[in-house]
Short mmCIF file of C-alpha atoms in Angstrom, two decimals:
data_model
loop_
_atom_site.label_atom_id
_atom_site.label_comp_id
_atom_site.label_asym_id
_atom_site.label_seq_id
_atom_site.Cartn_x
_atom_site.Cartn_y
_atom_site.Cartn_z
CA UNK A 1 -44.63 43.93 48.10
CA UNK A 2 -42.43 46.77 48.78
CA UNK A 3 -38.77 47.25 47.08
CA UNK A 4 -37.48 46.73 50.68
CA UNK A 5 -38.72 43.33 50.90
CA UNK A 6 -37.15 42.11 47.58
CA UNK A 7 -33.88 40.24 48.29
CA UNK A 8 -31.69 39.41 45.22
CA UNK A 9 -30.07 35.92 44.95
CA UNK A 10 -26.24 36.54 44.84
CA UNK A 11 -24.90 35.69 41.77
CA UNK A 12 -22.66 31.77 41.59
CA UNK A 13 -20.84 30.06 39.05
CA UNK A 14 -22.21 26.74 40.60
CA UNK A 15 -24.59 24.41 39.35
CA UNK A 16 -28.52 24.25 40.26
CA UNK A 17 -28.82 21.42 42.94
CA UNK A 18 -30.27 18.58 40.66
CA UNK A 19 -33.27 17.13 41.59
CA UNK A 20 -32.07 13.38 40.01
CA UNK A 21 -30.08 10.98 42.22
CA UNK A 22 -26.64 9.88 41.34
CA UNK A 23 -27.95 6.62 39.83
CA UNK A 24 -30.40 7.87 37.87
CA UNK A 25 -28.16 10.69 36.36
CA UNK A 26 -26.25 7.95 35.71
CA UNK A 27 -28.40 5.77 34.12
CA UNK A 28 -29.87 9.26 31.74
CA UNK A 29 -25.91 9.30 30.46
CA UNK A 30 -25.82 6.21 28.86
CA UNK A 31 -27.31 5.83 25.45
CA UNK A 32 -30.69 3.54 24.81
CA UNK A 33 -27.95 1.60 22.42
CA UNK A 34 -24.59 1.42 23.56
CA UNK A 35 -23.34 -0.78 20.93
CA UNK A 36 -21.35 0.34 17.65
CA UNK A 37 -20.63 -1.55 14.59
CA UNK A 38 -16.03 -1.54 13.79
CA UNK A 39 -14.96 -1.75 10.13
CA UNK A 40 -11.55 -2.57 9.48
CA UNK A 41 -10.19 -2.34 5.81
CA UNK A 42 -7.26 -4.76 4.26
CA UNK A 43 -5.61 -3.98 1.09
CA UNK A 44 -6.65 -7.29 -0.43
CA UNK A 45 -5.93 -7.73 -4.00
CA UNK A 46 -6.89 -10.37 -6.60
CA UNK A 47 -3.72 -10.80 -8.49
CA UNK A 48 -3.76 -11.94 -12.08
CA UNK A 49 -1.22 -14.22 -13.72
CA UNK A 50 1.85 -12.56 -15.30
CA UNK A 51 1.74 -11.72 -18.48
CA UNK A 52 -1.64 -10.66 -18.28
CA UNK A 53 -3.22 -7.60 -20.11
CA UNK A 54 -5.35 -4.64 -18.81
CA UNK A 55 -8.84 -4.44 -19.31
CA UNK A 56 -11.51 -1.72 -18.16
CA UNK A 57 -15.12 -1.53 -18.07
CA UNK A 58 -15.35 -4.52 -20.93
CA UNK A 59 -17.47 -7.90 -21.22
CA UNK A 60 -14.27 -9.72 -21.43
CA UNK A 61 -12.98 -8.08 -17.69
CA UNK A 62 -16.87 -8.60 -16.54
CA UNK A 63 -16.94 -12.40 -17.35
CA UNK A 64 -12.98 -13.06 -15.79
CA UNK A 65 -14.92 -10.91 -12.48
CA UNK A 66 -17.73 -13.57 -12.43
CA UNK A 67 -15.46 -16.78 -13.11
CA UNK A 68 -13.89 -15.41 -10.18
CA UNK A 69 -16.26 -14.82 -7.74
CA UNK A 70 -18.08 -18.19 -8.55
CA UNK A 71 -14.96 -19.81 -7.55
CA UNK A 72 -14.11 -18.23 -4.61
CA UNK A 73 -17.50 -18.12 -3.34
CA UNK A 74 -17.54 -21.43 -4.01
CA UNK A 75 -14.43 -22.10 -1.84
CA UNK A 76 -15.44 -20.03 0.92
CA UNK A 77 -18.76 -22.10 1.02
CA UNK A 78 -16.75 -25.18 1.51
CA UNK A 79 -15.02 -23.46 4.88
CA UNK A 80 -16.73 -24.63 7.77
CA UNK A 81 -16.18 -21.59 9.24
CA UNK A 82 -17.85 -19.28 6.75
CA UNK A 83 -21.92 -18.89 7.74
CA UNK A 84 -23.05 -17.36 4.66
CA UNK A 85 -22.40 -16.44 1.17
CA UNK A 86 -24.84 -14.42 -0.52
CA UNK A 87 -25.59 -15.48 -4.25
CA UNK A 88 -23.84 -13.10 -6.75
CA UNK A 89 -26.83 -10.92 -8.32
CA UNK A 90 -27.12 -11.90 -12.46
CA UNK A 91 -28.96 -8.78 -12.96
CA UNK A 92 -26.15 -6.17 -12.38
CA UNK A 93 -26.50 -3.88 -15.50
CA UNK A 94 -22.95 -2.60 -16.10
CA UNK A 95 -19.50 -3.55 -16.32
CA UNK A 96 -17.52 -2.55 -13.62
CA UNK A 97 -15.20 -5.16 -13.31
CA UNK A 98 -11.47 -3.91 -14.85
CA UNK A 99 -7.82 -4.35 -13.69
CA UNK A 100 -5.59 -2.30 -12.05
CA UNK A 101 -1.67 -1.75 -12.04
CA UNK A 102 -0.13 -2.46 -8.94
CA UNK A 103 3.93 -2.11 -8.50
CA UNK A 104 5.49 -4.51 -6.15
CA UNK A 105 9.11 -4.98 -5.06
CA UNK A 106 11.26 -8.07 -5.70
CA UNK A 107 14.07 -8.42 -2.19
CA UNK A 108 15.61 -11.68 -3.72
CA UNK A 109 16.54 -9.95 -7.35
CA UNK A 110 19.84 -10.68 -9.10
CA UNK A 111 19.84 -7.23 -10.48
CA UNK A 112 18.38 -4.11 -10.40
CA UNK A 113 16.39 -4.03 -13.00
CA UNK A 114 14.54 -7.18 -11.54
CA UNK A 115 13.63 -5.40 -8.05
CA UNK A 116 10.68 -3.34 -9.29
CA UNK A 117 8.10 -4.83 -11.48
CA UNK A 118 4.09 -4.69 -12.10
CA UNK A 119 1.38 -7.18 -11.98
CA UNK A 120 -2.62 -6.73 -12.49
CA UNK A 121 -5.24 -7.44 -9.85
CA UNK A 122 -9.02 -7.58 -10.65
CA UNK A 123 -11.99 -5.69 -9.82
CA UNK A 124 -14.93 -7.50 -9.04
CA UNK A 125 -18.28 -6.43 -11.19
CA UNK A 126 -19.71 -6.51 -7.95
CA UNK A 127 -18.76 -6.94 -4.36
CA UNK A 128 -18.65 -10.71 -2.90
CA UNK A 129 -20.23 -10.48 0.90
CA UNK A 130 -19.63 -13.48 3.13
CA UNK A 131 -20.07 -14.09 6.90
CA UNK A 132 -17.30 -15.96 9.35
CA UNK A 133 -18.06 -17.57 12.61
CA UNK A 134 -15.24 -18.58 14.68
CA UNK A 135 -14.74 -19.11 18.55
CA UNK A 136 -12.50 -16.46 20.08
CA UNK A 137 -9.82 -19.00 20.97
CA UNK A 138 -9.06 -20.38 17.68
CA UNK A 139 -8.84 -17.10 16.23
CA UNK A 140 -5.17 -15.23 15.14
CA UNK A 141 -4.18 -12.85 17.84
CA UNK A 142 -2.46 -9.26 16.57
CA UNK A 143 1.06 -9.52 18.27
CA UNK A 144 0.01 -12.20 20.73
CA UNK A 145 -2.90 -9.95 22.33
CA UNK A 146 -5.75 -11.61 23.93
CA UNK A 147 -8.44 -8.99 23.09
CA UNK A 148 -10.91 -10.97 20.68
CA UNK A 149 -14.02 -8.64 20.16
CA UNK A 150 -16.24 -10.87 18.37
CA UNK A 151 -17.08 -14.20 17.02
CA UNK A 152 -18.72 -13.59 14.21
CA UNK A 153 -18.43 -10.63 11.52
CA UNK A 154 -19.58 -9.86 8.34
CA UNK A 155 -17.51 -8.81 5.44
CA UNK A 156 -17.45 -7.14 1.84
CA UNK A 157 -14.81 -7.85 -0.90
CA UNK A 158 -14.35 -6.39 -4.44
CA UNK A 159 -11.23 -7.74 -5.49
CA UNK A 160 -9.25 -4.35 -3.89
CA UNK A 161 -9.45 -4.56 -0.59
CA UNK A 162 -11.92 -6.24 2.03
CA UNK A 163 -13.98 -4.76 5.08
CA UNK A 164 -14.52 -6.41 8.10
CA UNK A 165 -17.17 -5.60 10.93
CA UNK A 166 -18.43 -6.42 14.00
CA UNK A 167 -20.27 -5.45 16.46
CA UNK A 168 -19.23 -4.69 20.43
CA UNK A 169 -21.26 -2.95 23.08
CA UNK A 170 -17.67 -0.91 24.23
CA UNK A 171 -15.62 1.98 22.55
CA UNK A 172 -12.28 -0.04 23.70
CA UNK A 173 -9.73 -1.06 20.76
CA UNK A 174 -9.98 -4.20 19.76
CA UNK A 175 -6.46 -4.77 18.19
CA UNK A 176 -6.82 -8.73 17.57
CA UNK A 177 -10.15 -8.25 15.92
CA UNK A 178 -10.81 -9.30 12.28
CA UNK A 179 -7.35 -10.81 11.63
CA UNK A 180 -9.10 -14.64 11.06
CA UNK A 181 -11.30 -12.99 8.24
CA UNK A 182 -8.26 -12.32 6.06
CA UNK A 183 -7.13 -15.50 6.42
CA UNK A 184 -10.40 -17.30 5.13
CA UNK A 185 -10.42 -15.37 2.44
CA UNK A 186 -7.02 -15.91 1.48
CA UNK A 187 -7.39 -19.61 1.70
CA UNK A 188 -10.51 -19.38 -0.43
CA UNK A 189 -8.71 -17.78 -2.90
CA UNK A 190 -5.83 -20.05 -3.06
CA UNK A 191 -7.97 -23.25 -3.09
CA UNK A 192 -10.11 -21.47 -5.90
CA UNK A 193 -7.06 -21.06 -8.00
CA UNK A 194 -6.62 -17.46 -7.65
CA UNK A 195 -3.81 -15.26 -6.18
CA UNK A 196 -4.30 -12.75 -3.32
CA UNK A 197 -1.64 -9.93 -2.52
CA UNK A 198 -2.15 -8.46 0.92
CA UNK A 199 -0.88 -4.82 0.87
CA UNK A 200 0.12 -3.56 4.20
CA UNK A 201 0.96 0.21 5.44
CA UNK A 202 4.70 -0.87 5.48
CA UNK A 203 6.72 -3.69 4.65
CA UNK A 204 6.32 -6.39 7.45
CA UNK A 205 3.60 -4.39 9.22
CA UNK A 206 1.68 -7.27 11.03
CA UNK A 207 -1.52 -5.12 11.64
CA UNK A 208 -2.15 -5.70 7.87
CA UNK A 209 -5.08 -3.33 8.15
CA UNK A 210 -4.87 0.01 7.68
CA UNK A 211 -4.23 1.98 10.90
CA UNK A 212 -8.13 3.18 11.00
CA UNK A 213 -10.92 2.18 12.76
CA UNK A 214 -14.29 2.95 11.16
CA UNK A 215 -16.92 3.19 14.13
CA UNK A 216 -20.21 3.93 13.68
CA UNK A 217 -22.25 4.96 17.18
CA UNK A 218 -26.36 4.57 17.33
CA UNK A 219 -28.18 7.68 17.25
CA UNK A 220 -25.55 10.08 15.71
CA UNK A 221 -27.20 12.57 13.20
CA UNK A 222 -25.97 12.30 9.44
CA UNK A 223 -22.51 14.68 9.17
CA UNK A 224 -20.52 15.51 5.71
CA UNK A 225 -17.55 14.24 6.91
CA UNK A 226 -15.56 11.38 9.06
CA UNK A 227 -14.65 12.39 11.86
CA UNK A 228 -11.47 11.56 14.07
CA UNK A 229 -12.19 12.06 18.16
CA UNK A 230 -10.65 13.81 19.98
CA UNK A 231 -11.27 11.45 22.91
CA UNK A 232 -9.57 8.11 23.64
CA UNK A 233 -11.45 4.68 23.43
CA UNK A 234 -11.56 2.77 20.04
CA UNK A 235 -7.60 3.45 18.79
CA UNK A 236 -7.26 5.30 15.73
CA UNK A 237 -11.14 5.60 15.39
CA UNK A 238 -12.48 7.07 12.64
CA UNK A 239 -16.50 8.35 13.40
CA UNK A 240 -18.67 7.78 10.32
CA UNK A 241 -21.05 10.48 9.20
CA UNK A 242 -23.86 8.63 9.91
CA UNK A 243 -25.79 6.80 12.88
CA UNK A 244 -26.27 2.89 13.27
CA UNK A 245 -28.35 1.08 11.29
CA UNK A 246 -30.10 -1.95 12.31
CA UNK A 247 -28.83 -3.67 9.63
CA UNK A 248 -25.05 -4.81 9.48
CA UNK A 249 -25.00 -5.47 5.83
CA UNK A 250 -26.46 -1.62 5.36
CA UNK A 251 -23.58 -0.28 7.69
CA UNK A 252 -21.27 -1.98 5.31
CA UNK A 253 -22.65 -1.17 1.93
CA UNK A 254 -22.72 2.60 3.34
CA UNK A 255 -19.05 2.26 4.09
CA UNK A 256 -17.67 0.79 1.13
CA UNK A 257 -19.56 3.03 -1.08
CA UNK A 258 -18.42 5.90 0.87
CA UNK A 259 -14.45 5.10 0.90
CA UNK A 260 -13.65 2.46 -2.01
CA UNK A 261 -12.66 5.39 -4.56
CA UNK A 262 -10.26 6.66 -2.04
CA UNK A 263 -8.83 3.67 -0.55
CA UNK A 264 -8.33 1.40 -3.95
CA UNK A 265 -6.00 4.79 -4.90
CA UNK A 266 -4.74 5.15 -1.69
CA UNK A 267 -3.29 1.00 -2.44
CA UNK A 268 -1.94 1.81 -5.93
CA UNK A 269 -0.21 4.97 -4.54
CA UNK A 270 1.37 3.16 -1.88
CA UNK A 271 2.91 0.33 -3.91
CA UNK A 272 4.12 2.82 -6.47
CA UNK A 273 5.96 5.05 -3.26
CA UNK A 274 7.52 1.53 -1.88
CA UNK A 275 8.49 0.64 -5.36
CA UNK A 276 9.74 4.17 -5.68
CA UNK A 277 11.77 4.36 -2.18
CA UNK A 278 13.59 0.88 -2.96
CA UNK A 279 14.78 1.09 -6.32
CA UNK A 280 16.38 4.77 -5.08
CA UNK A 281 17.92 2.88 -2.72
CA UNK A 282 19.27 -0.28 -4.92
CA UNK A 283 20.36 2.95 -7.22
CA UNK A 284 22.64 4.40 -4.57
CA UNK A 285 24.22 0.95 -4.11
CA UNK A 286 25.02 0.35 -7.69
CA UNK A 287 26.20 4.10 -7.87
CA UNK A 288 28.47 3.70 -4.86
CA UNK A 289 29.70 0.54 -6.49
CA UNK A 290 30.51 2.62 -9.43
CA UNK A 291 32.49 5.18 -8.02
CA UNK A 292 34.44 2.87 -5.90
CA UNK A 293 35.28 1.19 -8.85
CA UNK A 294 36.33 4.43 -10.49
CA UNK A 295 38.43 5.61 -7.85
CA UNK A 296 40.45 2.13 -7.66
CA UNK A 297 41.31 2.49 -11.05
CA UNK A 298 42.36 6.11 -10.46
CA UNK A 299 44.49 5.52 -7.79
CA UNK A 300 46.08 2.00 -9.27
CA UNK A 301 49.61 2.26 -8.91
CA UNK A 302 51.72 2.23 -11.89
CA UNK A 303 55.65 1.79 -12.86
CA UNK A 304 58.07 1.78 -11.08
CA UNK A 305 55.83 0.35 -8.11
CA UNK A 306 56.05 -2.66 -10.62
CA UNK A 307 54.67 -4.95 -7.98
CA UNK A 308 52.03 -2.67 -6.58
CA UNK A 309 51.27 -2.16 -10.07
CA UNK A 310 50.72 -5.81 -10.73
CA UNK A 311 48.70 -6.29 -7.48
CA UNK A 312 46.02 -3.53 -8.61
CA UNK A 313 46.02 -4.68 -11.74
CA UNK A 314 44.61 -8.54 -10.71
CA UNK A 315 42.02 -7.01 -8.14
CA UNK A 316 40.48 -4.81 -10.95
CA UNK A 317 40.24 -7.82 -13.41
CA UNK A 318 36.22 -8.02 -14.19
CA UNK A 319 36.07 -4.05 -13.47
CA UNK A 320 35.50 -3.19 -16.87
CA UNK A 321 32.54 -5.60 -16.74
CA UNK A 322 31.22 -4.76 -13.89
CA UNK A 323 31.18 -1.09 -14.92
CA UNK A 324 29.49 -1.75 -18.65
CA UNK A 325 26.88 -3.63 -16.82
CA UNK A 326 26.29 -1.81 -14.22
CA UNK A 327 25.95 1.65 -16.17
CA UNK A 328 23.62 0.19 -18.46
CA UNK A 329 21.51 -1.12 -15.83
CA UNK A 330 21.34 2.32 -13.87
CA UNK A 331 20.20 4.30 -17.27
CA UNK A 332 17.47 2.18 -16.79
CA UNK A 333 16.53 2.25 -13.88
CA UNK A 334 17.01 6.25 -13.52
CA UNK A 335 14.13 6.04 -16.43
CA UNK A 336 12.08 3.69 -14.69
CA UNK A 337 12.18 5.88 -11.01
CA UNK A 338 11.34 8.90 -13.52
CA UNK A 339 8.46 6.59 -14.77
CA UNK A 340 6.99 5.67 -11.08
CA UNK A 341 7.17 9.29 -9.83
CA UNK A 342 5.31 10.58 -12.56
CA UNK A 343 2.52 7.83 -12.07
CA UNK A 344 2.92 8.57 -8.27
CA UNK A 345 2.18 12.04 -8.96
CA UNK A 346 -0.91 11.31 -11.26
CA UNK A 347 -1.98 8.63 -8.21
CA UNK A 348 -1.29 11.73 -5.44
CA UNK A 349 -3.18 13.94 -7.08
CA UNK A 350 -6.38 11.58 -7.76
CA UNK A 351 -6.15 10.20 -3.97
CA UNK A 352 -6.39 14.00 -2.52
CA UNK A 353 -9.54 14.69 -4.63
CA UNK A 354 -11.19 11.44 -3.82
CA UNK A 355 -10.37 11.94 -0.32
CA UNK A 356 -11.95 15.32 -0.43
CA UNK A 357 -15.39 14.25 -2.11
CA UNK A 358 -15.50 11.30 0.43
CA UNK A 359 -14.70 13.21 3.40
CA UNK A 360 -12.07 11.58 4.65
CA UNK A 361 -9.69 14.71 5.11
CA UNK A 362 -9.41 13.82 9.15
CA UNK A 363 -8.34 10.46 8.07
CA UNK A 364 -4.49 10.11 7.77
CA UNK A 365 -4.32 6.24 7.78
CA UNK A 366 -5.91 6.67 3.82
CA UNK A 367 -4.28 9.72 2.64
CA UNK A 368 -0.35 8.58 3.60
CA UNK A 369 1.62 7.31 0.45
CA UNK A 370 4.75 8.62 1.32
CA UNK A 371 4.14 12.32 -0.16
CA UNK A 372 7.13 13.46 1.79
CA UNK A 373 9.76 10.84 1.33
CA UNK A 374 9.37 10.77 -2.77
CA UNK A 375 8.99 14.41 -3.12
CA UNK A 376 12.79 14.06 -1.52
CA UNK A 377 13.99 11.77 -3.99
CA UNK A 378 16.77 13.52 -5.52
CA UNK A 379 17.61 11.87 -9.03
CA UNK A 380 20.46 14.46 -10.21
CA UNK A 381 22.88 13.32 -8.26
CA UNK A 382 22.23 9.99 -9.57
CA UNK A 383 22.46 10.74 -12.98
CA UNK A 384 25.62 13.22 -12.79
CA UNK A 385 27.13 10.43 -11.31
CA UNK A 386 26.13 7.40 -14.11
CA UNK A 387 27.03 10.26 -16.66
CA UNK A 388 30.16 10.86 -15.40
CA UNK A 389 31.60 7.36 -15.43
CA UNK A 390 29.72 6.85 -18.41
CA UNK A 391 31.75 9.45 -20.57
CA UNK A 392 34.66 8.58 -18.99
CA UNK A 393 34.17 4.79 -20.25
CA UNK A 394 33.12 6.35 -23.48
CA UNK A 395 36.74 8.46 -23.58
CA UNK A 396 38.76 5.39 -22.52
CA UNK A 397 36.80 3.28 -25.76
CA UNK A 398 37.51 6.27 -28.30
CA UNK A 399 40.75 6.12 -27.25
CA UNK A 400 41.25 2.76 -27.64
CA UNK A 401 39.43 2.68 -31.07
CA UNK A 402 41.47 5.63 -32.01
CA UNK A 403 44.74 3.85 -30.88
CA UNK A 404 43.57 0.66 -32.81
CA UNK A 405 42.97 2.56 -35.94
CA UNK A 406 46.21 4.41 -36.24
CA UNK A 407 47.83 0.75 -35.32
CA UNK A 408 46.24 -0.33 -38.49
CA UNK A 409 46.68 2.41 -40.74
CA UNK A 410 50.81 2.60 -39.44
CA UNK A 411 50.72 -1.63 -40.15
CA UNK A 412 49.15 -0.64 -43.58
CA UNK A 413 51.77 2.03 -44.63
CA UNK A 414 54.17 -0.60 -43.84
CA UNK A 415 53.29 -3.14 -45.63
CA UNK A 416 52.36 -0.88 -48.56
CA UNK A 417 56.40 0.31 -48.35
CA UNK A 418 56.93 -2.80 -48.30
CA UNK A 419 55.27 -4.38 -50.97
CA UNK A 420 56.24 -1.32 -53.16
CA UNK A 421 60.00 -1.58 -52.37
#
């Protein structure tokens, strides 16, 4: 063939025409399995009695665990609406099971000491699995909405915090699902003679899971890291490093040994920052109530407004009370915020190295205890403040003493002269 037959084929930015129909293009896009197994995770902790003491790692923590678990398995057994509880394994070879401190906040206190305290929950020596099956109309609905995914899931529980999956053949948020899986196992717990705390993301958040959606897609090649999409379907999803196993129970054990360092400290942090945020704020108040008190009695009037005078006088009765009481409390309390940030701190720091190892750096819902907000707590104010009125009260009582005293010594001299004339 000679150069002047060769034509070139102008160059296009447009596609080959494809040799597939519509249909069947359509039908190569979707995936042999479109179904995905959702894991939701609940701050769920086992709360020991007040008054009790910390153990870690020791037969004595290991044999509380147990006693545990065989009661509450035993309770969720008796719910018609749990399937299955496996056996707990007797052949677990270490201790595991230990407490952890937990901060919570009191609303109804009388006083501020009273608003912030601690209590122990319980780590399980090994994680209790169980399996609920209820119809989609007698389950709890998230805020009313009718968007049931499932009828049956299976969950995981270690005394921290419990997962819940199921399985759907759509990426679409399910906001409603899981929510009837926390409440068997709180009613287990209770009718087993244990205490659960349910920890949200914020005080009166109804969700009561975190704000994370673990979703793990069929056919996805093992990662290093979650993953957040960048596209919309399951709401704050979270894609797991790994692809679906045909196993639920696998999926789960793969999940809770990929997250439970980071999540049980992501819980401890976030009851120490909501400890931390209130009793700064019940701080303020008392402060405020301080200085108001402090100004009335700088501003009382005094002779000749005889009758102002007297007026001031009966609306400060109890002041000097209330501002003994009141400064005590806030010395305190300015020790015990300094106490909870530093344990913050410790809890911070722990939480961003777990959440590296595991990660979960893409995943805010497990990583948010407030950093900002405490960081901004400004305690020198505070103090200035309580130290202010304090010395002040502290001049007014010298003075008094050294009024007394020269009262006495005068009254002494007298009757000395006396005596001696």
């Amino acid at each position: 063939m000679g150069a002047a037959e060769i034509q070139l084929q102008p160059q296009t930015d447009e596609e080959p025409p494809s040799e597939l129909s519509s249909d069947e293009e359509a039908a190569m896009a979707v995936p042999a399995d479109p179904s995905i197994f959702v894991v939701r995770v609940a701050a769920a902790v086992l709360r020991l009695p007040k008054g009790s003491n910390p153990m870690f790692l020791s037969d004595e923590a290991r044999e509380l665990a147990d006693s545990a678990w065989d009661a509450i398995g035993e309770a969720l057994l008796s719910d018609p609406r749990v399937k299955s509880v496996p056996p707990r394994s007797e052949g677990a070879r270490a201790n595991n099971a230990r407490t952890v401190k937990y901060s919570e906040v009191d609303d109804d206190a009388d006083d501020i000491l009273s608003t912030v305290n601690d209590f122990y929950g319980l780590r399980l020596n090994q994680p209790m699995r169980f399996a609920v099956h209820v119809p989609r109309k007698n389950q709890l609905k998230y805020r009313n909405i009718d968007d049931v995914p499932a009828e049956t899931y299976d969950a995981v529980w270690d005394g921290e915090f419990l997962m819940v999956q199921w399985e759907q053949d759509s990426p679409r948020r399910a906001n409603s699902g899981g929510h009837v899986v926390i409440e068997v196992l709180a009613q287990a717990v209770t009718a087993a003679g244990w205490g659960l705390s349910q920890i949200a993301c914020t005080t009166g958040c109804l969700h009561r899971f975190l704000h994370a959606d673990f979703v793990t897609f069929a056919d996805v090649p093992d990662a290093e890291s979650f993953e957040v999409p960048s596209y919309g379907g399951v709401g704050g999803s979270v894609v797991t490093p790994w692809g679906k196993p045909k196993d639920a129970w696998e999926n789960l054990a793969r999940m809770h040994h990929a997250v439970y360092n980071a999540v049980g400290l992501y819980t401890v942090g976030r009851t120490q920052a909501d400890a931390i945020m209130f009793l700064e704020r019940v701080a303020r108040a008392d402060v405020e109530t301080l200085l108001e008190v402090a100004h009335r009695r700088a501003t009382r009037r005094r002779f000749p407004h005889i009758i102002g005078s007297v007026v001031d006088s009966w609306n400060l009765i109890g002041a000097g009370r209330i501002t003994r009481e009141l400064t005590s409390e806030l010395w305190v309390a300015l020790v015990r915020l300094d106490t909870l940030r530093r344990a913050w701190a410790t809890t911070d720091d722990r939480l961003r190295r777990a959440v590296n190892e595991s990660g979960l750096g893409a995943v805010k819902a497990v990583q948010d205890i407030d950093q900002d907000a405490v960081r901004s707590v400004e305690l020198d104010l505070l103090k200035a403040s309580v130290q202010e009125i304090s010395t002040r009260r502290d001049g007014r009582l010298l003075a008094l003493v050294t009024f007394v005293g020269a009262l006495a010594a005068l009254s002494g001299g007298l009757v000395g002269a006396l005596i001696g004339g």
